[in-house]
């Protein structure tokens, strides 16, 4: 745990490759960044 904003992923997307396999992770990451930026104002 950390008191700093952090995001991580451990996996092997190459085991079942596809162009959109990790897209939900990036979407969630961007949402977290936007929320953090709004709360820091």
C-alpha positions as CSV (number, residue, x, y, z in Angstrom):
1,X,0.0,0.0,0.0
2,X,1.0,3.5,-0.6
3,X,-0.4,7.0,0.2
4,X,0.6,8.0,-3.3
5,X,-1.6,7.5,-6.4
6,X,-0.5,4.3,-8.0
7,X,-1.7,1.8,-10.5
8,X,-0.2,-1.5,-11.5
9,X,-0.9,-4.6,-13.7
10,X,0.7,-7.9,-13.7
11,X,-0.3,-10.3,-16.4
12,X,0.7,-11.9,-19.6
13,X,-1.5,-10.5,-22.4
14,X,0.6,-12.3,-25.0
15,X,-0.9,-15.6,-23.8
16,X,-4.1,-14.6,-25.5
17,X,-3.2,-11.6,-27.7
18,X,-5.8,-9.3,-29.1
19,X,-5.8,-5.6,-30.0
20,X,-8.2,-4.6,-27.2
21,X,-7.3,-6.9,-24.3
22,X,-5.8,-4.2,-22.1
23,X,-8.1,-1.4,-23.2
24,X,-10.3,-1.5,-20.1
25,X,-7.2,-1.1,-17.9
26,X,-6.1,2.0,-19.8
27,X,-9.6,3.4,-19.6
28,X,-9.7,2.9,-15.9
29,X,-6.3,4.4,-15.5
30,X,-7.3,7.6,-17.4
31,X,-10.5,7.8,-15.2
32,X,-8.3,7.7,-12.1
33,X,-6.0,10.4,-13.4
34,X,-9.0,12.7,-14.2
35,X,-10.5,12.1,-10.7
36,X,-7.2,12.8,-9.0
37,X,-6.6,16.0,-11.0
38,X,-10.1,17.2,-10.1
39,X,-9.6,16.5,-6.4
40,X,-6.2,18.3,-6.4
41,X,-7.8,21.6,-7.4
